[in-house]
Every structure is written in structure tokens, then in C-alpha cells.
Amino acid sequence: MDYKKLTNFGNSFYIFDESKFVNNYKKFASAFRDDNLQFQVAYAMKANYMPLLPYIIAKQNGLVEVVSLLEYKIAEKYIKPEHIIFNGPAKTKESLLYALKNNSIVNIDTKVELNYILDLIVKKKIKKAEIGIRISFKLKRYKSRFGFSIESQEFNQVLERIKSENRIQLVSIHSHFSTKERSLELFEIRAKEMCKAYLKLRKDFPIRFINIGGGFFGECDSVLKSNFPFAIPSWKQYSSVIRMSLQPLLMENEIPIILLEPGIALVGNTMALYAKVIEIKKNNTKCIAVCDTNINVVNPTKSNIKPKLEIIHKESCNGNKDINEYKVVGNTCMENDIICDNYIGNLKAGDYIKVPNRGAYSNVFTPNFIMPAPGIFSKEGKLIKSPDSIESILSNYRILEEDNL
């Protein structure tokens, strides 16, 4: 990115690369293309729910997965309701009614949600409900607190309640496990367990969808890969393992649609954070580079992965041997606002630091702590999201005494 162009955007901002997102979506979908099994990709909007993303997905005639009414309302502006999968553990009766009336795929996560649906049927707010259910099972050392354990009595009770109400049909089974290793072995277990669950349940329920969830690695450069103590699977490798694990389905007369819900894999590498170096100062023998961003923006999820820093210099550094070790710090008054403890290179006030791979859990996770959250621009310089401001932050607050004025 050209330095002069960066200065037009301010001191701190994201740059979103639409072409990368489209390319990721197409490559991921292509990796799972199969002559015998039908896979459909639903982008997981919790990773980044900025409206431009469902708009792009709609142009690809794709699906999205949401976990709140907030995300649902954003998605429905561009995505057909029947192409929205509604997951999540704390759905309200109102949100369930809204999604079911719109013929979205709704996967229940708790008995409370089933009770809400039964109540909506009794009160005739909905005549018929086609629902899914989130299930969990043993996945080596990993356990999930979400959904229903397939081995539990509670799960059997829920199935019996669904079976006893002819206005409810179970059409989908869903699973999702958030694991750091995201390994091929774990996806093999997930796919096999979901296949077993389908073959067991399809005798009593008209299941049309097997939803394996997300948790896939995206494409990683060598620096990012070096942060992990294991090999990073490719999308083709994920596809091969999952397709092999689902082979028993080919013996069925009607093969269900296999749903996948990638989030990070599609959006992770599509955004980079840029921030201006405000000052270089010395503390004892170490150089400190103060930047107009902070650790809550660079690493809002408190990940252990060290951020990769690239430098866009204000002036050419050709032949400059002024190489130092820098502690790169942020713009808050917190001692732990350290972006990088030991950057080796040449930094000057006015330079920009670039932090790539900020597309997932970045802008949607960043708090307005001390400093407003930054805006988002396209590569061409078009504004996608305005930076938060004093006015926008304070617009939802009230001074109670003013009511009496």
C-alpha cells in the first residue's frame, strides 16, 4: 500500500480486500465439490458481521450462519431467509418466531428453545416448525457445553417431545466444536459421529441436512504457520477426510445436504490493520515506538499468536543501518498495552505499522476502551465503516438529571 494513500485514511484503520474474500469463498467451496455428496457453504457471520460480507455472499448465491437476531437482521438485508442458518445458545421466543416464519434453518440449542417453539405452535403464531438440533459427542479430550449430548437422557427426551408433536419436524442435525488444533483427525471424528447420528435418527425423522459446523484453518503464510506446533491442513485435506468419513451416506436412497460453516477460514486474511507511529522515545536502552492503535484492537480476543508486523516507511530506508530493537506500544494508558515486545528493524515517527490477518474477530470484537474503534476502508479507498466517534459512542447514554430540566 502506497504511503501517501495511507495518510488519506487517518492514523488508524482497517483495509478490507474484497477480492480475497470472494477468492476464499470460491476456493473453499471448490475444495468440497463432490459428484456424489452435496456440500453447501454457509459463512459464519460471528467472525465478522459487517454488512458488505453477506452482500458479497448473496452475489455468490451462498448461505450464511448467524447466532443472534443482530446478525440475522444484518444478513436478511441481502440473503434470502431460507439461506440463513440460525444457531446459538440463547435464542428468544421473538427471534425464533421471526426466523421460523421466514423459513430459515433453526437449530435449537436448549430445551427452553424447544418450549418456546411448542408455545408458539399452541398459540398458533406458527402453524408448522421445521427445526434442527445441535448435538455434541466425545471428541477426544474436547467437550462442548452447547447443544445436547447424544448419549444423554435429556437428548432422548427432547427427541420424544419433537416426535409427539406432528407440527414440528426435525430436518437438521448440527455440531460445532471450537478447538485450537483444528486437526484432520478431529474433523474425521466429527464427520463420522454426525454420519452415525444421521443413520440412527433418519428412521424416525425427515432429516435433510447434516451440519458439520466450522472451525477450519484458513490459508496461512509461513510466518503465521510458525506460531503453531503442528501442520496446518489445507482445505483439500479437510475435504478428503470429511468426504471419506461420510461414505456410508452413499448407501442411502436420499442423501442429505452437508452444511459447512467456515468463518475465520473465509475472512481471516481479508483485512489488515494500519496504525501510524506517533513517536519514538527511549526508556533506558530500549526504543519505544508509540502507535495510534492499541492491543485491544490488534488482539481483542487475547490470542497467544504473536502478531506479524510490517512497516510502511514514510521515507526510504535504503542504505540506512539504523537498526534497533523496539517495544511497539499502543495509545492507551495501560502498562500492558504492548503490541510487540521486541520488533527488530528501523522505525521512525510517521511510519505506519501493518498487522495482517485481522479479518476475523477484529472490528466486531474491539471495545471502545479509552480510544474509539477504527474505521474500515476498501483497497480503493471507499469507506466501509466510519470510525467510532465521541458522538456515536455517547449516543446511547443518558444523564438522568437532564430529564428534569
CSV table of C-alpha atoms in Angstrom, one decimal:
chain,number,residue,atom,x,y,z
A,1,MET,CA,0.0,0.0,0.0
A,2,ASP,CA,1.4,3.4,-1.0
A,3,TYR,CA,2.3,5.6,1.9
A,4,LYS,CA,0.7,8.7,0.6
A,5,LYS,CA,-2.5,6.8,0.1
A,6,LEU,CA,-2.4,5.6,3.7
A,7,THR,CA,-2.2,9.2,5.0
A,8,ASN,CA,-5.6,9.9,3.4
A,9,PHE,CA,-7.3,7.4,5.8
A,10,GLY,CA,-6.0,8.8,9.1
A,11,ASN,CA,-3.8,7.4,11.8
A,12,SER,CA,-5.6,4.1,12.4
A,13,PHE,CA,-7.8,2.0,10.2
A,14,TYR,CA,-8.5,-1.4,8.6
A,15,ILE,CA,-8.2,-2.1,4.9
A,16,PHE,CA,-10.6,-4.8,3.5
A,17,ASP,CA,-9.7,-6.8,0.4
A,18,GLU,CA,-13.0,-7.9,-1.2
A,19,SER,CA,-11.2,-10.0,-3.9
A,20,LYS,CA,-9.6,-12.1,-1.2
A,21,PHE,CA,-12.9,-12.8,0.4
A,22,VAL,CA,-14.5,-13.8,-2.9
A,23,ASN,CA,-11.5,-15.9,-3.8
A,24,ASN,CA,-11.5,-17.7,-0.3
A,25,TYR,CA,-15.2,-18.5,-0.7
A,26,LYS,CA,-14.8,-19.9,-4.2
A,27,LYS,CA,-11.7,-21.9,-3.3
A,28,PHE,CA,-13.3,-23.3,-0.2
A,29,ALA,CA,-16.5,-24.3,-2.0
A,30,SER,CA,-14.4,-25.8,-4.8
A,31,ALA,CA,-12.4,-27.9,-2.4
A,32,PHE,CA,-15.6,-29.7,-1.2
A,33,ARG,CA,-17.1,-30.2,-4.7
A,34,ASP,CA,-18.2,-33.8,-5.0
A,35,ASP,CA,-20.1,-35.8,-7.6
A,36,ASN,CA,-21.9,-37.9,-5.0
A,37,LEU,CA,-22.3,-35.7,-1.9
A,38,GLN,CA,-23.8,-32.2,-2.0
A,39,PHE,CA,-21.9,-29.7,0.2
A,40,GLN,CA,-23.1,-26.1,0.8
A,41,VAL,CA,-21.0,-23.4,2.4
A,42,ALA,CA,-22.5,-21.0,5.0
A,43,TYR,CA,-20.3,-18.1,6.0
A,44,ALA,CA,-20.3,-17.8,9.9
A,45,MET,CA,-21.1,-14.2,10.4
A,46,LYS,CA,-19.9,-14.1,14.1
A,47,ALA,CA,-16.4,-13.9,12.7
A,48,ASN,CA,-17.2,-10.6,11.1
A,49,TYR,CA,-20.7,-9.3,10.5
A,50,MET,CA,-20.0,-6.1,8.6
A,51,PRO,CA,-22.9,-5.9,6.0
A,52,LEU,CA,-20.6,-5.9,3.0
A,53,LEU,CA,-19.9,-9.6,3.6
A,54,PRO,CA,-23.4,-11.0,3.4
A,55,TYR,CA,-23.9,-8.7,0.4
A,56,ILE,CA,-20.9,-10.4,-1.3
A,57,ILE,CA,-22.2,-13.9,-0.3
A,58,ALA,CA,-25.6,-13.1,-1.8
A,59,LYS,CA,-23.9,-12.4,-5.2
A,60,GLN,CA,-22.4,-15.9,-4.9
A,61,ASN,CA,-25.9,-17.3,-4.2
A,62,GLY,CA,-24.4,-18.6,-0.9
A,63,LEU,CA,-25.6,-19.2,2.7
A,64,VAL,CA,-24.8,-17.5,6.0
A,65,GLU,CA,-24.9,-18.8,9.6
A,66,VAL,CA,-25.9,-16.4,12.4
A,67,VAL,CA,-26.0,-16.8,16.2
A,68,SER,CA,-28.1,-13.8,17.1
A,69,LEU,CA,-31.0,-11.6,15.9
A,70,LEU,CA,-28.5,-8.8,15.4
A,71,GLU,CA,-26.6,-10.9,12.8
A,72,TYR,CA,-29.9,-12.2,11.4
A,73,LYS,CA,-31.2,-8.7,10.8
A,74,ILE,CA,-27.9,-7.7,9.1
A,75,ALA,CA,-28.0,-10.8,6.9
A,76,GLU,CA,-31.6,-10.6,5.8
A,77,LYS,CA,-31.0,-7.3,4.1
A,78,TYR,CA,-29.1,-9.3,1.4
A,79,ILE,CA,-29.6,-13.0,2.0
A,80,LYS,CA,-32.8,-15.0,1.3
A,81,PRO,CA,-34.2,-16.1,4.7
A,82,GLU,CA,-34.2,-19.7,3.6
A,83,HIS,CA,-30.4,-19.3,3.1
A,84,ILE,CA,-29.9,-18.2,6.7
A,85,ILE,CA,-28.9,-20.8,9.3
A,86,PHE,CA,-29.8,-19.7,12.8
A,87,ASN,CA,-27.7,-21.2,15.6
A,88,GLY,CA,-26.7,-20.0,19.0
A,89,PRO,CA,-27.5,-20.9,22.7
A,90,ALA,CA,-29.8,-18.1,23.9
A,91,LYS,CA,-32.5,-17.5,21.3
A,92,THR,CA,-35.5,-15.6,22.4
A,93,LYS,CA,-39.1,-16.6,21.6
A,94,GLU,CA,-39.3,-13.5,19.4
A,95,SER,CA,-36.2,-14.4,17.4
A,96,LEU,CA,-37.4,-18.0,17.0
A,97,LEU,CA,-40.8,-16.8,15.7
A,98,TYR,CA,-39.1,-14.4,13.3
A,99,ALA,CA,-36.8,-17.0,11.9
A,100,LEU,CA,-39.3,-19.8,11.6
A,101,LYS,CA,-41.9,-17.6,9.9
A,102,ASN,CA,-39.2,-16.7,7.4
A,103,ASN,CA,-38.4,-20.4,6.7
A,104,SER,CA,-34.8,-20.2,7.9
A,105,ILE,CA,-33.0,-23.2,9.2
A,106,VAL,CA,-33.2,-23.0,13.0
A,107,ASN,CA,-31.0,-25.3,15.1
A,108,ILE,CA,-32.2,-25.5,18.7
A,109,ASP,CA,-29.6,-25.5,21.5
A,110,THR,CA,-31.6,-25.8,24.7
A,111,LYS,CA,-34.9,-27.3,26.0
A,112,VAL,CA,-36.0,-23.7,26.6
A,113,GLU,CA,-35.9,-23.1,22.9
A,114,LEU,CA,-38.0,-26.1,22.2
A,115,ASN,CA,-40.5,-25.0,24.8
A,116,TYR,CA,-40.7,-21.6,23.1
A,117,ILE,CA,-41.5,-23.3,19.8
A,118,LEU,CA,-44.1,-25.5,21.3
A,119,ASP,CA,-45.7,-22.5,22.9
A,120,LEU,CA,-45.7,-20.6,19.6
A,121,ILE,CA,-47.4,-23.6,18.0
A,122,VAL,CA,-50.1,-23.8,20.7
A,123,LYS,CA,-50.8,-20.1,20.4
A,124,LYS,CA,-50.9,-20.6,16.6
A,125,LYS,CA,-48.3,-18.0,15.9
A,126,ILE,CA,-46.7,-20.6,13.7
A,127,LYS,CA,-48.6,-23.5,12.1
A,128,LYS,CA,-45.6,-25.7,11.5
A,129,ALA,CA,-41.9,-25.7,12.5
A,130,GLU,CA,-39.1,-27.3,10.7
A,131,ILE,CA,-36.1,-27.3,13.1
A,132,GLY,CA,-32.7,-28.7,13.6
A,133,ILE,CA,-30.9,-29.7,16.8
A,134,ARG,CA,-27.3,-29.1,17.9
A,135,ILE,CA,-25.7,-32.3,19.2
A,136,SER,CA,-22.3,-33.0,20.9
A,137,PHE,CA,-20.3,-36.2,21.4
A,138,LYS,CA,-16.9,-37.4,22.6
A,139,LEU,CA,-14.2,-35.7,20.6
A,140,LYS,CA,-11.0,-36.9,22.3
A,141,ARG,CA,-10.2,-34.5,25.1
A,142,TYR,CA,-12.6,-31.8,23.9
A,143,LYS,CA,-16.1,-31.2,25.4
A,144,SER,CA,-18.7,-28.8,24.3
A,145,ARG,CA,-21.2,-27.0,26.6
A,146,PHE,CA,-23.5,-26.4,23.7
A,147,GLY,CA,-26.4,-28.4,22.4
A,148,PHE,CA,-27.4,-31.9,23.6
A,149,SER,CA,-25.0,-34.7,24.4
A,150,ILE,CA,-26.1,-37.5,22.1
A,151,GLU,CA,-25.6,-40.0,24.9
A,152,SER,CA,-27.7,-38.2,27.4
A,153,GLN,CA,-31.2,-38.9,28.6
A,154,GLU,CA,-32.0,-35.3,28.0
A,155,PHE,CA,-31.4,-35.7,24.3
A,156,ASN,CA,-33.8,-38.7,24.1
A,157,GLN,CA,-36.4,-36.7,26.0
A,158,VAL,CA,-36.1,-33.8,23.5
A,159,LEU,CA,-36.5,-36.2,20.6
A,160,GLU,CA,-39.6,-37.8,22.1
A,161,ARG,CA,-41.2,-34.4,22.6
A,162,ILE,CA,-40.4,-33.5,18.9
A,163,LYS,CA,-41.8,-36.8,17.8
A,164,SER,CA,-45.0,-36.4,19.8
A,165,GLU,CA,-45.8,-33.0,18.1
A,166,ASN,CA,-46.7,-33.5,14.4
A,167,ARG,CA,-46.4,-29.8,13.8
A,168,ILE,CA,-42.7,-30.0,14.5
A,169,GLN,CA,-40.3,-31.7,12.1
A,170,LEU,CA,-36.7,-32.4,12.8
A,171,VAL,CA,-34.9,-31.7,9.5
A,172,SER,CA,-31.3,-30.9,10.5
A,173,ILE,CA,-28.6,-32.1,12.9
A,174,HIS,CA,-25.8,-29.7,13.8
A,175,SER,CA,-22.5,-29.8,15.5
A,176,HIS,CA,-19.6,-27.4,16.1
A,177,PHE,CA,-16.5,-27.7,18.2
A,178,SER,CA,-14.1,-24.8,18.8
A,179,THR,CA,-10.6,-26.4,19.1
A,180,LYS,CA,-7.2,-24.7,18.7
A,181,GLU,CA,-5.7,-27.5,16.7
A,182,ARG,CA,-8.5,-27.8,14.1
A,183,SER,CA,-6.8,-31.1,13.0
A,184,LEU,CA,-7.8,-33.5,10.3
A,185,GLU,CA,-8.2,-36.2,13.0
A,186,LEU,CA,-10.8,-34.2,14.9
A,187,PHE,CA,-12.8,-33.4,11.7
A,188,GLU,CA,-12.7,-37.1,10.8
A,189,ILE,CA,-14.3,-37.9,14.2
A,190,ARG,CA,-16.8,-35.1,13.8
A,191,ALA,CA,-17.9,-36.3,10.4
A,192,LYS,CA,-18.1,-39.9,11.4
A,193,GLU,CA,-20.1,-39.2,14.5
A,194,MET,CA,-22.5,-37.0,12.6
A,195,CYS,CA,-22.9,-39.7,9.9
A,196,LYS,CA,-23.7,-42.2,12.7
A,197,ALA,CA,-26.2,-39.9,14.3
A,198,TYR,CA,-28.0,-39.3,10.9
A,199,LEU,CA,-28.2,-43.1,10.2
A,200,LYS,CA,-29.7,-43.6,13.7
A,201,LEU,CA,-32.2,-40.7,13.6
A,202,ARG,CA,-33.4,-40.8,10.0
A,203,LYS,CA,-35.6,-43.8,10.8
A,204,ASP,CA,-37.8,-41.5,12.8
A,205,PHE,CA,-37.2,-38.0,11.5
A,206,PRO,CA,-37.1,-36.5,8.0
A,207,ILE,CA,-33.5,-35.1,8.3
A,208,ARG,CA,-32.4,-33.2,5.2
A,209,PHE,CA,-29.3,-31.6,6.5
A,210,ILE,CA,-26.1,-32.7,8.2
A,211,ASN,CA,-24.3,-29.6,9.5
A,212,ILE,CA,-20.7,-30.3,10.5
A,213,GLY,CA,-20.1,-26.7,11.6
A,214,GLY,CA,-16.9,-24.7,11.2
A,215,GLY,CA,-13.5,-24.4,12.9
A,216,PHE,CA,-11.4,-24.8,9.7
A,217,PHE,CA,-8.0,-23.2,9.3
A,218,GLY,CA,-7.7,-20.5,6.6
A,219,GLU,CA,-4.8,-20.2,4.3
A,220,CYS,CA,-1.7,-19.2,6.3
A,221,ASP,CA,1.6,-17.7,5.3
A,222,SER,CA,4.8,-19.2,6.6
A,223,VAL,CA,5.1,-16.6,9.5
A,224,LEU,CA,1.6,-17.4,10.7
A,225,LYS,CA,2.2,-21.2,10.4
A,226,SER,CA,5.3,-20.9,12.6
A,227,ASN,CA,3.0,-20.0,15.5
A,228,PHE,CA,1.6,-23.5,15.6
A,229,PRO,CA,3.3,-26.6,16.8
A,230,PHE,CA,1.6,-28.8,14.2
A,231,ALA,CA,1.0,-28.9,10.5
A,232,ILE,CA,-1.8,-26.7,9.1
A,233,PRO,CA,-4.3,-28.7,7.0
A,234,SER,CA,-5.3,-27.4,3.5
A,235,TRP,CA,-8.9,-27.2,2.5
A,236,LYS,CA,-8.4,-30.1,0.1
A,237,GLN,CA,-7.2,-32.2,3.1
A,238,TYR,CA,-10.2,-31.3,5.2
A,239,SER,CA,-12.4,-32.1,2.2
A,240,SER,CA,-10.8,-35.5,1.6
A,241,VAL,CA,-11.1,-36.6,5.3
A,242,ILE,CA,-14.7,-35.4,5.6
A,243,ARG,CA,-15.9,-36.9,2.3
A,244,MET,CA,-14.3,-40.3,3.2
A,245,SER,CA,-15.9,-40.2,6.7
A,246,LEU,CA,-19.4,-39.7,5.1
A,247,GLN,CA,-19.1,-42.6,2.6
A,248,PRO,CA,-21.8,-44.6,4.4
A,249,LEU,CA,-24.3,-42.0,3.3
A,250,LEU,CA,-23.9,-43.2,-0.3
A,251,MET,CA,-25.9,-46.3,0.6
A,252,GLU,CA,-29.0,-44.2,1.3
A,253,ASN,CA,-31.8,-43.6,-1.1
A,254,GLU,CA,-31.9,-39.9,-0.2
A,255,ILE,CA,-28.6,-38.3,0.6
A,256,PRO,CA,-28.8,-35.2,2.9
A,257,ILE,CA,-27.2,-31.9,2.2
A,258,ILE,CA,-23.9,-31.4,4.0
A,259,LEU,CA,-23.6,-27.9,5.5
A,260,LEU,CA,-20.2,-26.3,6.4
A,261,GLU,CA,-19.9,-23.1,8.4
A,262,PRO,CA,-16.4,-21.6,7.9
A,263,GLY,CA,-15.8,-18.2,9.5
A,264,ILE,CA,-12.1,-17.5,10.1
A,265,ALA,CA,-11.2,-19.6,7.1
A,266,LEU,CA,-13.0,-17.2,4.7
A,267,VAL,CA,-12.5,-13.8,6.3
A,268,GLY,CA,-9.3,-14.0,8.4
A,269,ASN,CA,-6.8,-12.9,5.8
A,270,THR,CA,-9.1,-10.3,4.1
A,271,MET,CA,-8.4,-7.3,6.4
A,272,ALA,CA,-5.2,-5.6,7.7
A,273,LEU,CA,-4.9,-3.1,10.4
A,274,TYR,CA,-2.7,0.0,9.8
A,275,ALA,CA,-1.6,2.4,12.5
A,276,LYS,CA,0.7,5.4,12.5
A,277,VAL,CA,3.8,5.6,14.6
A,278,ILE,CA,3.3,8.7,16.7
A,279,GLU,CA,6.7,8.9,18.5
A,280,ILE,CA,9.9,7.1,19.1
A,281,LYS,CA,11.3,7.5,22.6
A,282,LYS,CA,14.0,5.8,24.7
A,283,ASN,CA,13.4,4.2,28.0
A,284,ASN,CA,16.8,3.2,29.4
A,285,THR,CA,18.4,1.4,26.5
A,286,LYS,CA,15.3,0.3,24.7
A,287,CYS,CA,13.5,2.2,21.9
A,288,ILE,CA,9.7,2.6,22.4
A,289,ALA,CA,7.5,3.1,19.3
A,290,VAL,CA,4.2,4.6,20.3
A,291,CYS,CA,1.4,3.8,17.8
A,292,ASP,CA,-2.1,5.2,17.3
A,293,THR,CA,-3.8,1.9,18.0
A,294,ASN,CA,-3.7,-0.5,20.9
A,295,ILE,CA,-3.6,-4.1,22.0
A,296,ASN,CA,-7.4,-4.2,22.3
A,297,VAL,CA,-7.6,-3.5,18.5
A,298,VAL,CA,-4.6,-5.6,17.5
A,299,ASN,CA,-5.5,-8.6,19.6
A,300,PRO,CA,-9.1,-8.2,21.0
A,301,THR,CA,-9.5,-12.0,21.6
A,302,LYS,CA,-6.3,-12.2,23.7
A,303,SER,CA,-4.9,-14.8,21.3
A,304,ASN,CA,-1.4,-16.3,22.1
A,305,ILE,CA,-0.4,-15.9,18.4
A,306,LYS,CA,2.1,-13.2,18.0
A,307,PRO,CA,1.0,-10.5,15.5
A,308,LYS,CA,3.1,-10.2,12.4
A,309,LEU,CA,4.3,-6.5,11.9
A,310,GLU,CA,5.1,-5.0,8.5
A,311,ILE,CA,6.4,-1.4,8.2
A,312,ILE,CA,5.4,1.2,5.6
A,313,HIS,CA,8.1,3.8,5.9
A,314,LYS,CA,7.5,7.5,5.5
A,315,GLU,CA,10.9,7.9,3.8
A,316,SER,CA,13.1,5.4,2.0
A,317,CYS,CA,15.4,3.4,4.3
A,318,ASN,CA,17.8,2.3,1.5
A,319,GLY,CA,21.3,2.0,3.0
A,320,ASN,CA,20.0,3.0,6.4
A,321,LYS,CA,21.8,0.9,9.1
A,322,ASP,CA,19.9,2.4,12.0
A,323,ILE,CA,18.5,-1.0,13.1
A,324,ASN,CA,17.2,-1.1,16.7
A,325,GLU,CA,15.1,-3.3,18.9
A,326,TYR,CA,11.7,-1.6,19.6
A,327,LYS,CA,9.0,-2.2,22.0
A,328,VAL,CA,5.9,-1.3,20.0
A,329,VAL,CA,3.2,0.1,22.3
A,330,GLY,CA,-0.3,1.4,22.0
A,331,ASN,CA,-2.2,4.7,22.7
A,332,THR,CA,-3.9,3.8,26.0
A,333,CYS,CA,-2.6,4.5,29.5
A,334,MET,CA,-2.3,0.8,30.3
A,335,GLU,CA,1.1,-0.7,31.0
A,336,ASN,CA,0.1,-3.9,29.3
A,337,ASP,CA,-0.7,-2.1,26.1
A,338,ILE,CA,2.2,-3.8,24.3
A,339,ILE,CA,1.7,-4.7,20.6
A,340,CYS,CA,5.2,-6.2,20.1
A,341,ASP,CA,7.9,-6.5,22.8
A,342,ASN,CA,10.9,-6.9,20.5
A,343,TYR,CA,10.5,-5.7,17.0
A,344,ILE,CA,13.9,-5.6,15.2
A,345,GLY,CA,14.2,-3.0,12.4
A,346,ASN,CA,14.0,0.7,11.6
A,347,LEU,CA,11.1,2.7,12.8
A,348,LYS,CA,10.6,6.5,12.6
A,349,ALA,CA,7.7,8.7,13.7
A,350,GLY,CA,5.3,9.0,10.8
A,351,ASP,CA,5.8,5.4,9.6
A,352,TYR,CA,2.9,3.0,9.6
A,353,ILE,CA,2.7,-0.4,11.1
A,354,LYS,CA,0.6,-3.0,9.3
A,355,VAL,CA,-0.9,-6.0,11.1
A,356,PRO,CA,-2.3,-8.5,8.6
A,357,ASN,CA,-4.9,-11.3,9.2
A,358,ARG,CA,-7.2,-9.0,11.1
A,359,GLY,CA,-10.4,-10.0,9.3
A,360,ALA,CA,-11.9,-12.3,11.9
A,361,TYR,CA,-13.0,-11.3,15.4
A,362,SER,CA,-11.4,-7.9,15.0
A,363,ASN,CA,-13.8,-5.0,14.3
A,364,VAL,CA,-16.7,-7.0,15.8
A,365,PHE,CA,-14.8,-7.7,19.0
A,366,THR,CA,-13.0,-4.4,19.5
A,367,PRO,CA,-14.2,-2.3,22.5
A,368,ASN,CA,-14.3,1.4,22.7
A,369,PHE,CA,-11.9,1.4,25.6
A,370,ILE,CA,-10.2,4.8,26.1
A,371,MET,CA,-10.0,5.2,22.3
A,372,PRO,CA,-12.7,4.8,19.7
A,373,ALA,CA,-12.6,1.8,17.4
A,374,PRO,CA,-11.1,2.4,13.9
A,375,GLY,CA,-12.9,2.6,10.6
A,376,ILE,CA,-12.7,0.2,7.6
A,377,PHE,CA,-11.8,1.1,4.0
A,378,SER,CA,-11.7,-0.8,0.8
A,379,LYS,CA,-8.4,-1.1,-1.1
A,380,GLU,CA,-9.7,1.6,-3.4
A,381,GLY,CA,-10.2,4.0,-0.5
A,382,LYS,CA,-14.0,3.7,-0.2
A,383,LEU,CA,-15.4,4.0,3.3
A,384,ILE,CA,-17.0,0.7,4.5
A,385,LYS,CA,-17.4,1.6,8.2
A,386,SER,CA,-16.9,5.0,9.8
A,387,PRO,CA,-14.6,5.1,12.8
A,388,ASP,CA,-16.4,5.3,16.0
A,389,SER,CA,-16.6,8.8,17.4
A,390,ILE,CA,-17.3,10.6,20.7
A,391,GLU,CA,-20.8,11.3,19.3
A,392,SER,CA,-21.6,7.7,18.2
A,393,ILE,CA,-20.2,6.3,21.5
A,394,LEU,CA,-22.2,8.7,23.7
A,395,SER,CA,-25.4,8.5,21.7
A,396,ASN,CA,-26.8,5.6,23.8
A,397,TYR,CA,-26.0,7.2,27.2
A,398,ARG,CA,-28.2,9.5,29.2
A,399,ILE,CA,-27.8,12.0,32.1
A,400,LEU,CA,-30.8,11.3,34.3
A,401,GLU,CA,-30.8,14.8,35.8
A,402,GLU,CA,-31.4,16.3,32.4
A,403,ASP,CA,-34.9,14.7,32.4
A,404,ASN,CA,-35.9,17.3,35.0
A,405,LEU,CA,-34.5,20.3,33.2
